[in-house]
Coordinates of C-alpha atoms in Angstrom, one line a residue:
M1 CA 24.4 28.1 84.1
P2 CA 24.7 31.5 85.6
S3 CA 26.8 34.1 83.8
G4 CA 26.6 37.2 85.9
D5 CA 25.8 40.8 84.8
S6 CA 28.8 41.1 82.6
P7 CA 29.9 37.7 81.2
A8 CA 33.5 37.8 80.1
G9 CA 32.9 35.7 77.0
G10 CA 29.9 37.8 76.0
F11 CA 27.5 34.9 76.4
R12 CA 24.5 35.4 78.7
A13 CA 22.6 32.2 79.5
S14 CA 19.4 34.1 80.1
D15 CA 19.2 35.1 76.5
H16 CA 19.1 31.5 75.4
E17 CA 16.4 30.0 77.6
T18 CA 13.8 29.4 74.9
L19 CA 14.0 27.0 71.9
E20 CA 13.4 30.0 69.6
S21 CA 16.8 31.3 70.6
F22 CA 18.3 28.6 68.2
R23 CA 16.6 30.4 65.4
L24 CA 17.1 34.0 66.7
R25 CA 20.7 33.7 67.8
P26 CA 22.2 30.9 65.6
A27 CA 25.7 32.5 65.6
E28 CA 25.9 32.4 69.4
W29 CA 24.7 28.8 69.6
T30 CA 27.2 27.8 66.9
K31 CA 30.0 29.3 68.9
L32 CA 28.7 27.8 72.2
T33 CA 28.4 24.3 70.9
A34 CA 31.8 24.4 69.1
R35 CA 33.4 25.5 72.4
V36 CA 31.6 22.8 74.4
A37 CA 32.6 20.1 71.9
S38 CA 36.3 21.1 72.1
S39 CA 36.2 21.3 75.9
E40 CA 36.9 25.0 75.9
M41 CA 33.7 25.6 77.9
P42 CA 33.3 25.9 80.8
P43 CA 36.7 27.6 81.4
P44 CA 39.4 26.0 83.5
G45 CA 38.7 26.0 87.2
A46 CA 34.9 25.9 86.7
P47 CA 32.9 22.7 87.4
A48 CA 33.0 20.7 84.2
P49 CA 30.3 18.3 82.9
S50 CA 31.2 14.6 82.4
L51 CA 31.7 13.3 78.9
D52 CA 28.2 11.8 78.9
E53 CA 26.7 15.1 80.0
R54 CA 28.7 17.0 77.4
E55 CA 27.6 14.7 74.6
S56 CA 24.0 14.7 75.8
F57 CA 24.0 18.5 75.6
L58 CA 25.4 18.5 72.1
T59 CA 22.9 15.9 70.9
W60 CA 20.1 18.0 72.4
A61 CA 21.4 21.2 70.7
E62 CA 21.6 19.6 67.3
K63 CA 18.1 18.1 67.6
N64 CA 16.7 21.5 68.5
W65 CA 18.5 23.2 65.7
R66 CA 17.0 20.8 63.2
E67 CA 13.5 21.3 64.6
Q68 CA 13.7 25.1 64.7
A69 CA 15.2 25.3 61.2
C70 CA 12.4 23.1 59.7
A71 CA 9.6 24.8 61.6
A72 CA 10.7 28.3 60.6
D73 CA 11.5 27.4 56.9
I74 CA 14.8 29.4 57.3
A75 CA 16.4 30.5 54.0
P76 CA 19.8 29.0 53.0
A77 CA 22.8 30.7 54.4
H78 CA 24.6 33.4 52.5
S79 CA 27.0 32.1 49.9
L80 CA 30.3 34.0 50.1
L81 CA 32.2 35.0 47.0
R82 CA 34.5 32.1 46.3
R83 CA 37.5 31.8 44.1
L84 CA 38.6 28.6 42.3
N85 CA 40.9 26.7 44.6
R86 CA 44.1 25.5 43.1
D87 CA 42.9 22.2 42.0
E88 CA 39.8 23.7 40.4
Y89 CA 41.9 26.4 38.7
A90 CA 44.3 23.7 37.3
A91 CA 41.3 21.6 36.0
T92 CA 39.7 24.7 34.4
I93 CA 42.9 25.6 32.6
R94 CA 43.1 22.0 31.3
D95 CA 39.5 21.9 30.1
L96 CA 39.6 25.4 28.7
F97 CA 42.7 24.9 26.5
D98 CA 42.7 21.1 26.2
L99 CA 46.2 21.4 27.7
Q100 CA 47.4 18.4 29.5
I101 CA 49.6 20.1 32.1
D102 CA 49.0 20.4 35.8
V103 CA 49.6 24.0 37.1
S104 CA 48.3 23.3 40.6
E105 CA 51.8 22.9 42.1
Q106 CA 52.6 26.5 41.0
L107 CA 49.9 27.9 43.3
P108 CA 49.8 28.1 47.1
I109 CA 48.1 25.2 49.0
D110 CA 44.6 26.1 50.1
G111 CA 43.6 25.6 53.7
A112 CA 40.6 23.5 54.8
G113 CA 37.5 25.2 56.1
G114 CA 33.8 24.4 56.6
E115 CA 33.3 20.7 56.7
G116 CA 37.0 20.0 56.3
F117 CA 37.4 20.7 52.6
D118 CA 39.7 23.1 50.7
N119 CA 36.9 24.4 48.5
A120 CA 35.3 26.3 51.3
A121 CA 34.6 30.0 50.7
E122 CA 35.7 31.1 54.1
T123 CA 39.3 30.1 53.3
L124 CA 39.4 31.1 49.6
F125 CA 40.5 34.7 49.9
L126 CA 42.7 36.4 47.3
S127 CA 46.0 37.3 48.8
P128 CA 48.8 39.3 47.2
L129 CA 50.8 36.1 46.7
H130 CA 47.9 34.6 44.8
S131 CA 47.7 37.6 42.5
E132 CA 51.4 37.3 41.8
K133 CA 51.2 33.6 41.1
Y134 CA 48.1 34.0 38.9
L135 CA 50.1 36.4 36.7
E136 CA 53.0 34.0 36.4
V137 CA 50.8 31.0 35.7
A138 CA 48.7 32.8 33.1
K139 CA 51.8 33.7 31.2
F140 CA 53.1 30.1 31.4
V141 CA 49.8 28.7 30.3
L142 CA 49.4 31.0 27.3
D143 CA 53.0 30.3 26.2
A144 CA 52.4 26.6 26.4
A145 CA 49.0 26.8 24.7
G146 CA 50.5 28.9 21.8
K147 CA 52.8 25.9 21.0
E148 CA 50.3 23.0 21.5
F149 CA 48.3 21.9 18.4
K150 CA 45.1 21.0 20.2
S151 CA 45.2 24.2 22.3
R152 CA 45.8 26.3 19.2
Q153 CA 42.7 24.8 17.6
K154 CA 40.6 25.8 20.6
I155 CA 42.0 29.3 20.6
F156 CA 42.4 30.3 17.0
V157 CA 38.9 29.6 15.6
A158 CA 39.4 32.5 13.1
H159 CA 42.3 34.0 11.2
P160 CA 42.7 37.3 9.4
G161 CA 42.7 37.1 5.6
P162 CA 41.1 38.5 2.5
D163 CA 37.6 38.2 3.9
M164 CA 38.3 39.0 7.5
T165 CA 40.3 41.9 9.1
E166 CA 42.5 41.4 12.2
K167 CA 39.9 43.0 14.5
Q168 CA 37.1 40.8 13.0
A169 CA 39.2 37.7 13.6
A170 CA 40.1 38.9 17.1
R171 CA 36.4 39.6 17.9
T172 CA 35.4 36.1 16.7
I173 CA 38.1 34.5 18.8
L174 CA 37.1 36.5 21.9
K175 CA 33.4 35.9 21.5
E176 CA 34.1 32.2 21.5
F177 CA 36.6 32.2 24.3
L178 CA 35.3 34.6 26.9
P179 CA 31.9 32.9 27.6
R180 CA 33.7 29.6 28.1
A181 CA 36.5 31.2 30.3
F182 CA 33.9 33.1 32.4
R183 CA 31.4 30.2 32.3
R184 CA 28.5 32.5 31.5
P185 CA 27.2 34.7 28.6
V186 CA 29.4 37.8 27.9
D187 CA 27.9 41.1 26.7
Q188 CA 29.4 43.1 23.8
P189 CA 31.0 45.8 25.9
T190 CA 33.0 43.1 27.7
V191 CA 34.2 41.7 24.4
E192 CA 35.2 45.1 23.2
S193 CA 37.2 45.7 26.3
Y194 CA 39.4 42.7 25.4
I195 CA 39.5 43.8 21.8
E196 CA 41.2 47.0 23.2
Q197 CA 43.7 44.7 25.0
F198 CA 44.4 43.0 21.6
A199 CA 44.7 46.4 19.8
L200 CA 47.1 47.7 22.5
A201 CA 49.4 44.7 22.0
R202 CA 49.4 45.2 18.2
E203 CA 50.3 48.9 18.7
N204 CA 53.2 47.8 20.8
G205 CA 54.6 45.8 17.9
Q206 CA 53.3 42.3 18.7
D207 CA 52.1 40.1 15.9
F208 CA 48.5 38.9 15.6
E209 CA 48.8 35.6 17.5
P210 CA 50.9 37.0 20.4
A211 CA 48.5 39.9 20.7
I212 CA 45.5 37.5 20.9
L213 CA 47.4 35.6 23.7
F214 CA 48.0 38.8 25.5
A215 CA 44.2 39.5 25.5
L216 CA 43.5 36.0 26.7
R217 CA 46.1 36.4 29.5
S218 CA 44.1 39.4 30.7
A219 CA 41.0 37.3 30.8
L220 CA 42.7 34.7 32.9
L221 CA 43.4 37.4 35.5
S222 CA 39.8 38.6 35.6
P223 CA 37.6 37.9 38.7
R224 CA 35.1 36.5 36.3
F225 CA 37.5 33.7 35.6
L226 CA 39.1 33.3 39.0
F227 CA 35.8 33.3 41.0
H228 CA 32.8 31.1 40.9
V229 CA 29.7 32.5 39.2
E230 CA 27.2 34.0 41.7
P231 CA 24.2 35.8 40.2
E232 CA 22.8 39.0 41.5
A233 CA 19.2 39.0 42.7
G234 CA 16.8 38.7 39.7
D235 CA 19.5 37.7 37.2
L236 CA 17.7 34.6 35.9
V237 CA 20.1 34.0 33.0
T238 CA 23.3 34.0 35.1
R239 CA 21.6 31.8 37.7
Q240 CA 21.3 29.1 35.1
Y241 CA 25.0 29.2 34.4
A242 CA 25.7 29.4 38.1
I243 CA 23.9 26.1 38.6
A244 CA 25.8 24.6 35.7
S245 CA 29.1 25.5 37.3
R246 CA 28.0 24.3 40.8
L247 CA 27.2 20.9 39.2
S248 CA 30.4 20.6 37.3
Y249 CA 32.7 21.7 40.1
F250 CA 30.9 19.5 42.5
L251 CA 30.8 16.3 40.5
W252 CA 33.7 16.8 38.1
G253 CA 36.0 19.3 39.8
G254 CA 36.2 21.5 36.7
M255 CA 34.2 23.6 34.3
P256 CA 30.9 22.6 32.6
D257 CA 30.9 20.7 29.3
E258 CA 28.9 21.7 26.3
L259 CA 25.7 19.8 27.4
L260 CA 25.6 21.7 30.7
F261 CA 26.2 25.0 28.9
D262 CA 23.4 24.1 26.5
T263 CA 21.0 23.1 29.3
A264 CA 21.7 26.4 31.0
A265 CA 21.2 28.3 27.8
A266 CA 17.8 26.5 27.4
G267 CA 16.8 27.6 30.9
K268 CA 16.2 24.1 32.1
L269 CA 18.5 23.9 35.2
E270 CA 15.8 25.4 37.5
D271 CA 13.9 22.1 37.0
P272 CA 14.6 19.6 39.8
E273 CA 13.7 16.7 37.4
V274 CA 16.4 17.9 34.9
L275 CA 18.9 18.2 37.7
A276 CA 18.1 14.7 39.0
K277 CA 18.5 13.2 35.5
L278 CA 21.9 14.8 35.0
V279 CA 23.3 13.1 38.1
P280 CA 23.8 9.5 36.8
R281 CA 25.3 10.9 33.5
M282 CA 27.8 13.0 35.5
L283 CA 28.7 10.3 38.0
R284 CA 29.4 7.8 35.2
N285 CA 31.6 10.2 33.3
P286 CA 35.4 9.6 33.7
R287 CA 35.7 13.1 35.0
S288 CA 33.9 12.0 38.2
L289 CA 37.2 10.4 39.2
T290 CA 38.4 13.9 40.1
F291 CA 35.4 14.3 42.4
A292 CA 36.2 10.9 44.0
E293 CA 39.8 11.8 44.6
R294 CA 39.3 15.3 46.1
F295 CA 36.3 14.3 48.3
V296 CA 37.7 11.0 49.6
E297 CA 41.3 12.2 50.3
Q298 CA 39.9 15.0 52.4
W299 CA 37.0 13.2 54.0
L300 CA 39.1 10.2 55.0
R301 CA 42.3 12.4 55.5
T302 CA 44.3 10.0 53.3
R303 CA 45.8 13.0 51.5
E304 CA 48.0 13.3 54.6
L305 CA 50.0 10.2 53.5
S306 CA 51.5 12.3 50.7
R307 CA 52.0 15.3 52.9
G308 CA 54.3 14.1 55.6
K309 CA 52.2 11.6 57.6
A310 CA 53.6 8.4 56.0
P311 CA 54.7 5.1 57.6
D312 CA 58.3 4.9 58.9
A313 CA 60.7 4.0 56.1
E314 CA 62.9 1.8 58.3
L315 CA 60.0 -0.1 59.9
F316 CA 57.9 -0.5 56.8
P317 CA 60.4 -0.5 53.9
I318 CA 58.1 -2.3 51.5
Y319 CA 55.9 0.9 51.4
Y320 CA 58.8 2.7 49.8
Q321 CA 60.4 -0.1 47.9
D322 CA 57.3 -1.0 45.9
E323 CA 56.0 2.1 44.2
E324 CA 53.0 0.3 42.7
L325 CA 51.9 -0.9 46.2
R326 CA 52.2 2.6 47.6
S327 CA 50.2 4.1 44.7
D328 CA 47.6 1.3 44.9
I329 CA 47.2 1.8 48.7
Q330 CA 46.5 5.5 48.3
L331 CA 44.1 5.1 45.3
Q332 CA 42.1 2.1 46.6
P333 CA 39.6 4.2 48.6
V334 CA 39.2 6.6 45.7
F335 CA 38.3 3.9 43.1
F336 CA 36.1 2.3 45.7
F337 CA 34.2 5.5 46.2
R338 CA 33.8 6.0 42.5
E339 CA 32.5 2.5 42.1
V340 CA 29.8 3.1 44.8
F341 CA 28.6 6.3 43.1
A342 CA 29.0 5.4 39.5
N343 CA 26.8 2.2 40.1
N344 CA 24.4 3.6 42.6
L345 CA 25.4 1.1 45.4
P346 CA 24.1 1.5 49.0
L347 CA 26.1 4.0 51.0
T348 CA 26.5 1.4 53.7
T349 CA 28.9 -0.3 51.3
F350 CA 31.5 2.1 52.9
L351 CA 30.9 0.4 56.2
D352 CA 31.0 -3.2 55.0
S353 CA 30.8 -4.9 51.6
E354 CA 31.3 -8.3 49.9
Q355 CA 33.4 -6.5 47.2
T356 CA 36.3 -4.2 47.0
I357 CA 38.8 -2.6 44.7
L358 CA 41.9 -4.8 44.2
T359 CA 45.1 -4.9 42.1
A360 CA 47.7 -7.6 41.8
T361 CA 49.9 -5.8 44.4
L362 CA 47.0 -5.4 46.8
V363 CA 46.1 -9.1 46.4
K364 CA 49.6 -10.0 47.4
H365 CA 49.7 -7.5 50.3
F366 CA 46.4 -8.9 51.6
G367 CA 47.4 -12.6 51.1
L368 CA 44.4 -13.2 48.9
D369 CA 46.1 -15.2 46.1
R370 CA 43.0 -17.2 45.5
I371 CA 41.3 -14.3 43.7
E372 CA 42.3 -15.0 40.1
D373 CA 40.4 -12.1 38.5
A374 CA 42.2 -9.5 40.5
K375 CA 45.7 -10.4 39.3
S376 CA 46.0 -7.3 37.2
K377 CA 47.9 -4.0 37.6
D378 CA 44.6 -2.2 36.9
P379 CA 42.1 -1.7 39.8
R380 CA 39.2 -4.0 39.6
W381 CA 35.9 -4.4 41.5
V382 CA 36.2 -7.9 42.9
T383 CA 34.1 -10.2 45.2
L384 CA 36.0 -11.1 48.3
P385 CA 36.3 -14.5 49.9
A386 CA 34.2 -15.1 53.0
G387 CA 36.0 -13.8 56.2
S388 CA 38.6 -11.7 54.4
N389 CA 38.0 -8.6 56.6
R390 CA 38.7 -6.4 53.6
G391 CA 35.2 -5.2 52.8
G392 CA 34.4 -1.5 53.3
L393 CA 36.7 1.3 54.2
L394 CA 38.0 0.0 57.5
G395 CA 40.1 -2.8 55.9
M396 CA 41.9 -0.4 53.5
P397 CA 45.6 0.2 54.2
A398 CA 45.3 4.0 53.4
V399 CA 42.8 4.4 56.2
L400 CA 44.7 2.3 58.6
A401 CA 48.0 4.1 57.9
V402 CA 46.6 7.6 58.3
S403 CA 45.0 6.6 61.6
S404 CA 48.3 5.2 63.0
H405 CA 51.6 6.7 64.2
P406 CA 54.3 6.3 61.5
Y407 CA 56.1 3.8 63.7
R408 CA 53.2 1.8 65.3
T409 CA 49.5 1.3 65.3
S410 CA 47.3 3.4 67.7
P411 CA 43.9 2.3 68.9
V412 CA 43.4 5.9 70.1
L413 CA 44.0 7.4 66.7
R414 CA 42.0 4.8 64.9
G415 CA 39.1 5.0 67.4
A416 CA 39.1 8.8 67.1
W417 CA 39.3 8.5 63.3
V418 CA 36.2 6.3 63.2
L419 CA 34.3 8.6 65.6
D420 CA 35.1 11.6 63.5
S421 CA 35.2 10.5 59.8
I422 CA 32.6 7.8 60.0
L423 CA 30.1 8.8 62.8
G424 CA 30.7 12.5 62.8
A425 CA 31.2 12.5 66.6
P426 CA 34.9 13.5 67.2
P427 CA 36.1 13.1 70.8
P428 CA 37.2 16.2 72.6
P429 CA 41.0 16.9 72.5
P430 CA 42.9 15.5 75.4
P431 CA 43.6 17.7 78.4
P432 CA 47.0 19.5 78.2
D433 CA 48.5 17.7 81.2
V434 CA 47.8 14.1 80.1
P435 CA 51.1 12.1 80.0
P436 CA 52.0 10.4 76.7
L437 CA 51.6 6.7 76.2
E438 CA 54.7 4.8 77.5
E439 CA 56.7 3.4 74.7
N440 CA 58.7 0.1 74.8
G441 CA 62.1 0.9 76.2
A442 CA 65.4 -0.6 75.0
G443 CA 66.2 -3.9 76.7
A444 CA 62.8 -4.1 78.4
A445 CA 60.4 -6.8 77.7
P446 CA 58.1 -5.5 74.9
K447 CA 54.5 -4.8 75.7
S448 CA 51.6 -4.7 73.3
V449 CA 50.0 -1.4 72.5
R450 CA 46.9 -2.6 74.4
A451 CA 48.9 -3.4 77.5
R452 CA 50.4 0.0 77.5
L453 CA 47.1 1.6 77.0
E454 CA 45.6 -0.3 79.9
Q455 CA 48.2 1.2 82.1
H456 CA 47.6 4.7 80.7
R457 CA 43.8 4.3 81.3
Q458 CA 44.4 4.0 85.0
N459 CA 44.6 7.8 85.0
A460 CA 41.0 8.8 85.9
V461 CA 41.3 11.9 83.7
C462 CA 42.0 9.7 80.7
A463 CA 39.6 6.8 81.3
S464 CA 36.3 8.4 80.4
C465 CA 37.4 9.4 76.9
H466 CA 39.4 6.2 76.3
D467 CA 36.3 4.1 77.2
R468 CA 34.7 5.5 74.1
I469 CA 37.7 5.6 71.8
D470 CA 39.9 2.6 72.6
P471 CA 37.4 -0.3 72.0
I472 CA 36.9 0.9 68.4
G473 CA 40.7 1.0 67.9
F474 CA 41.3 -2.4 69.6
A475 CA 38.9 -4.0 67.0
L476 CA 41.3 -2.9 64.3
E477 CA 44.6 -4.0 66.0
N478 CA 45.0 -7.0 63.7
Y479 CA 46.0 -4.6 61.0
D480 CA 49.5 -3.2 61.1
V481 CA 50.4 0.3 60.1
I482 CA 50.2 -0.4 56.4
G483 CA 47.2 -2.7 56.7
A484 CA 48.8 -6.1 56.6
W485 CA 47.1 -8.7 58.8
R486 CA 49.0 -9.8 61.9
D487 CA 48.1 -12.1 64.9
Q488 CA 50.7 -10.8 67.4
D489 CA 51.9 -7.5 68.8
G490 CA 54.8 -7.2 71.3
G491 CA 55.2 -11.0 71.3
A492 CA 51.6 -11.6 72.6
P493 CA 48.5 -12.6 70.7
I494 CA 46.3 -9.6 69.7
D495 CA 43.2 -9.1 71.7
A496 CA 40.8 -7.4 69.4
G497 CA 37.8 -7.5 71.7
G498 CA 36.1 -4.8 73.7
K499 CA 32.9 -3.1 74.8
L500 CA 31.7 0.1 73.1
A501 CA 30.3 3.0 75.0
D502 CA 26.8 1.8 74.4
G503 CA 27.5 -1.6 75.9
T504 CA 27.9 -3.4 72.5
N505 CA 30.6 -6.1 72.6
V506 CA 32.8 -6.2 69.5
D507 CA 35.6 -8.5 68.6
G508 CA 37.7 -7.7 65.6
P509 CA 36.8 -5.8 62.3
A510 CA 33.7 -7.9 61.6
G511 CA 32.2 -7.1 65.0
L512 CA 33.0 -3.4 64.6
K513 CA 31.5 -3.2 61.2
K514 CA 28.3 -4.8 62.5
A515 CA 28.2 -2.2 65.3
L516 CA 28.7 0.6 62.8
L517 CA 25.9 -0.7 60.6
A518 CA 23.6 -0.5 63.6
R519 CA 24.4 3.2 63.7
R520 CA 23.9 3.7 59.9
Q521 CA 21.8 6.9 60.4
D522 CA 24.7 8.5 62.3
F523 CA 27.0 7.6 59.4
L524 CA 24.5 8.8 56.7
R525 CA 24.0 12.1 58.5
N526 CA 27.7 12.6 58.8
L527 CA 28.3 11.8 55.1
T528 CA 25.4 14.0 54.1
K529 CA 26.8 17.0 56.1
R530 CA 30.2 16.6 54.5
M531 CA 28.9 16.1 51.0
L532 CA 26.6 19.1 51.2
G533 CA 29.3 21.3 52.6
Y534 CA 31.6 20.1 49.8
A535 CA 28.9 20.7 47.2
V536 CA 28.0 24.3 48.3
G537 CA 31.6 25.2 49.0
R538 CA 31.1 26.5 52.6
G539 CA 30.7 25.4 56.1
L540 CA 27.2 24.4 57.1
T541 CA 25.2 26.6 59.5
P542 CA 22.1 25.9 61.7
A543 CA 20.0 27.2 58.7
D544 CA 21.1 24.0 56.9
A545 CA 20.1 21.6 59.6
C546 CA 16.6 21.0 58.2
T547 CA 18.0 20.4 54.7
V548 CA 20.5 17.8 56.1
E549 CA 17.7 16.0 58.0
T550 CA 15.4 15.9 54.9
I551 CA 18.2 14.5 52.8
V552 CA 19.0 11.8 55.4
E553 CA 15.3 10.8 55.5
R554 CA 15.0 10.5 51.8
V555 CA 18.3 8.5 51.5
E556 CA 17.0 6.1 54.2
E557 CA 13.8 5.7 52.3
A558 CA 15.8 4.8 49.2
D559 CA 17.8 2.1 51.0
A560 CA 20.8 4.4 51.3
S561 CA 21.1 4.8 47.5
A562 CA 24.2 6.8 46.5
W563 CA 22.4 8.5 43.7
T564 CA 19.7 9.6 46.0
L565 CA 22.2 11.4 48.2
I566 CA 23.6 13.4 45.2
R567 CA 20.2 14.1 43.7
E568 CA 18.8 15.4 46.9
I569 CA 21.8 17.6 47.4
V570 CA 21.6 19.2 43.9
V571 CA 17.9 19.9 44.2
S572 CA 18.2 21.3 47.7
D573 CA 17.8 25.1 48.4
P574 CA 21.4 25.5 49.7
F575 CA 22.7 24.2 46.4
R576 CA 20.3 25.9 44.0
F577 CA 19.8 29.3 45.7
T578 CA 21.8 31.8 47.7
S579 CA 20.7 34.8 49.8
R580 CA 21.7 37.1 47.0
E581 CA 18.7 35.8 44.9
P582 CA 15.9 35.6 47.5
E583 CA 13.0 36.2 45.1
A584 CA 14.1 33.1 43.2
R585 CA 13.0 30.8 46.0
P586 CA 9.5 29.4 45.6

């Protein structure tokens, strides 16, 4: 691929002719592969590779990245300073004050970065708007906490009296509060700086309790509260608390509990065996439901259902008339995910399973009235009857709705969703000049979506991509937009058969699930990448490729154990160490 003496894009092919260039020039390879994957390279007008050639190149590049990263023992990528995202902030406020209010709606929405999650450091900057909102929310929180009995008990652990001056009581309160708020030990000068805030408020005429709350408000505006703990090189104490926070915000979405703080204080969080033993405890804790909700809704994109991408109200009125059904549809994959991880089930359960999460409303929606033990409003883990087509993620209405148009199903959207969310191989975006799919016109004989797509595929520009996408989506056509089973579309019987790009014939959901299970390693690698990116709070880089592959191998050796995935992530170098603490690495 010649590039001339002065390549316009700054990329010179001759600089990348050796495999070592993956290690020596990772940023350039990252940019190159991203542009090839999105069909931005080569530029318009230049001879373009076929889809097969493009995917072959990307597979080759990823393979060489892994080999070079492992051979060179490259250190983990730099961890950027990262503030709490709005959900983490709200959870920390709740845990810190035992205050059952959700302040997340008062803060700006955080954008997705990295592996597609809103806890990625590259998007969590501190804007003037954030600063303004943090000031407002801190005042609101302290006003509420000052009136709430449980919150007052957490705050006012000392009171001035005959045996204690006001400053002594304030110092006792702050020495208790600040280490929890900052999630690490606090030195005496720091405590004294907040004593001065308290004293200033008293001098301005505030009573003891409002003056304490004024000092606490200052603490809530500190970077030590607003940002994740990241130790300086050689700071062995803070690193223990950093690991405690990484664990809690990963698996609970909020601040550490007393056991994690105590384990950090004992200096035991450097021990991989201790970390591995903490995993089951944390995944079985009710707080892990927050982890399930945040990870699942972003991984599967089902969060979009509550942010504008919902089924059409006129065509699917039951979705809006039955509030319980709507809630159960959105929460089913969350509870399913939590069941898999709380009970150490195989990760392949996401692809197909004999059990699922059901409620009375979902049983009715699925037409599974024979399941007696699921006739409850509460979500339950239930064994499905043979041939139900509801095992795994692909039979869940939330997944099927988010991968449809609001007004009809879309084999293209569903196929692309499976390629991206399940296999980690998203198709390139369509060319800008591709005509839209012809819709059924008024008065004309209706055509099924499949029939209209067959006509669309006659365009040679469209056919190569659709050959990879459409057969996956066709296999799911028996599900309507909100996941109800149907046998006809456009007045004709649904044809759910097709041939995948690798030549595998599939017919309906059962055939597709079987084909996906045959590609379990692709699924496990994709899930590992996303989970690791979520855990470390940043986008993955080529330096992480060896870690990903090692985790996948160990998960495979453990029969795709859910706990193995989490354990291997929390004992990995990217999770435990950052480039700010190089001498800590063995």
